[in-house]
Coordinates of C-alpha atoms in Angstrom, one line a residue:
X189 CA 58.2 60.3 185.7
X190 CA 58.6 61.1 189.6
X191 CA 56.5 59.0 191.8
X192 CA 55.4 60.0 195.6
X193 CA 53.5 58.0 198.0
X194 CA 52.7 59.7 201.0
X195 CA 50.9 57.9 203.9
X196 CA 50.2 60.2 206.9
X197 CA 52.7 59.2 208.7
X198 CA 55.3 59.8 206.2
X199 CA 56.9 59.1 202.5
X200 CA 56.7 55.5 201.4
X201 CA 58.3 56.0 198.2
X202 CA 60.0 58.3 196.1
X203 CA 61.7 58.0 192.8
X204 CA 62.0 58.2 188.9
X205 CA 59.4 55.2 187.5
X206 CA 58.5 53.7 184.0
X207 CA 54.8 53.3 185.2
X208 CA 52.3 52.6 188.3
X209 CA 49.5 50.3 188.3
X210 CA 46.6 51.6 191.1
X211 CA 43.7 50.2 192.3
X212 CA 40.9 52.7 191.2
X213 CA 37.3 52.8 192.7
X214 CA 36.4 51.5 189.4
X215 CA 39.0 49.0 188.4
X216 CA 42.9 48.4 187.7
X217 CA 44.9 51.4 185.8
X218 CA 48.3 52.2 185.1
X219 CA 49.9 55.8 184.5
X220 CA 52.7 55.8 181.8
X221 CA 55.0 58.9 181.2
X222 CA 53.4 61.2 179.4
X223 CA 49.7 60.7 180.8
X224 CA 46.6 63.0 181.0
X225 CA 46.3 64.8 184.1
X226 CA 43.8 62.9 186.4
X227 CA 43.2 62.6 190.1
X228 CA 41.3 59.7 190.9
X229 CA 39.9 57.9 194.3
X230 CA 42.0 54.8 195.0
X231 CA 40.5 51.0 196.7
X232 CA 42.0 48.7 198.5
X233 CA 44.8 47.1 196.8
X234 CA 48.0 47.1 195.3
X235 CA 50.0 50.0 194.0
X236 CA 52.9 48.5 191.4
X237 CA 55.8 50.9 190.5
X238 CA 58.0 49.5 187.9
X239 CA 61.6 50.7 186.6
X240 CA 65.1 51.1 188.1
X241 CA 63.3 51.1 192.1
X242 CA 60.3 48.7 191.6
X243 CA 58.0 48.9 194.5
X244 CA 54.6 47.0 196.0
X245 CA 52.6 48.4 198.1
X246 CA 49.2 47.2 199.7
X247 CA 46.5 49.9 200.6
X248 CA 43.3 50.3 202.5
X249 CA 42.3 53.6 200.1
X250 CA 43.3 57.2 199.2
X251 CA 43.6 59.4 196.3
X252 CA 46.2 59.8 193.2
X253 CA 47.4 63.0 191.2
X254 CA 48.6 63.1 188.0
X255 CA 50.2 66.0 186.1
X256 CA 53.3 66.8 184.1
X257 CA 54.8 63.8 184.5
X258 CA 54.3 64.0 188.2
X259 CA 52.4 61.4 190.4
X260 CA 51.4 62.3 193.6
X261 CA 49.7 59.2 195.7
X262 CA 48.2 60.3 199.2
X263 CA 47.3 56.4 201.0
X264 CA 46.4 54.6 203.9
X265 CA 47.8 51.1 204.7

């Protein structure tokens, strides 16, 4: 699935992933390919992106998208 984090200031990551784990206001969750469409408010904490381009991330908060396979996170450090 493609993965986007966006900060204000500009694109923190971009790339084909296997899954992300997010901090959600009410706990831990990870999207897998092939997910239900969600958006959902994100806490401080880690976002985990794992496959070919793993990445970590801390955050202070924001908001996630997912749809088709498509996961569009809007953060601030």
């Amino acid at each position: 699935m493609k993965v986007t984090i966006v900060s204000p200031e500009k694109t923190l990551y971009e790339a084909e992933a296997d899954g992300v784990k997010f901090p959600g206001a009410l706990g831990q969750f990870e999207v897998l390919n092939g997910h239900a469409p969600i958006i959902s408010v994100l806490e401080a904490g880690d976002i985990e992106c794992k496959g070919l381009s793993p990445f970590k991330i801390s955050i202070s908060g924001g908001f996630v998208e997912v749809e088709n396979n498509v996961v569009l996170a809007c953060v601030e450090k």
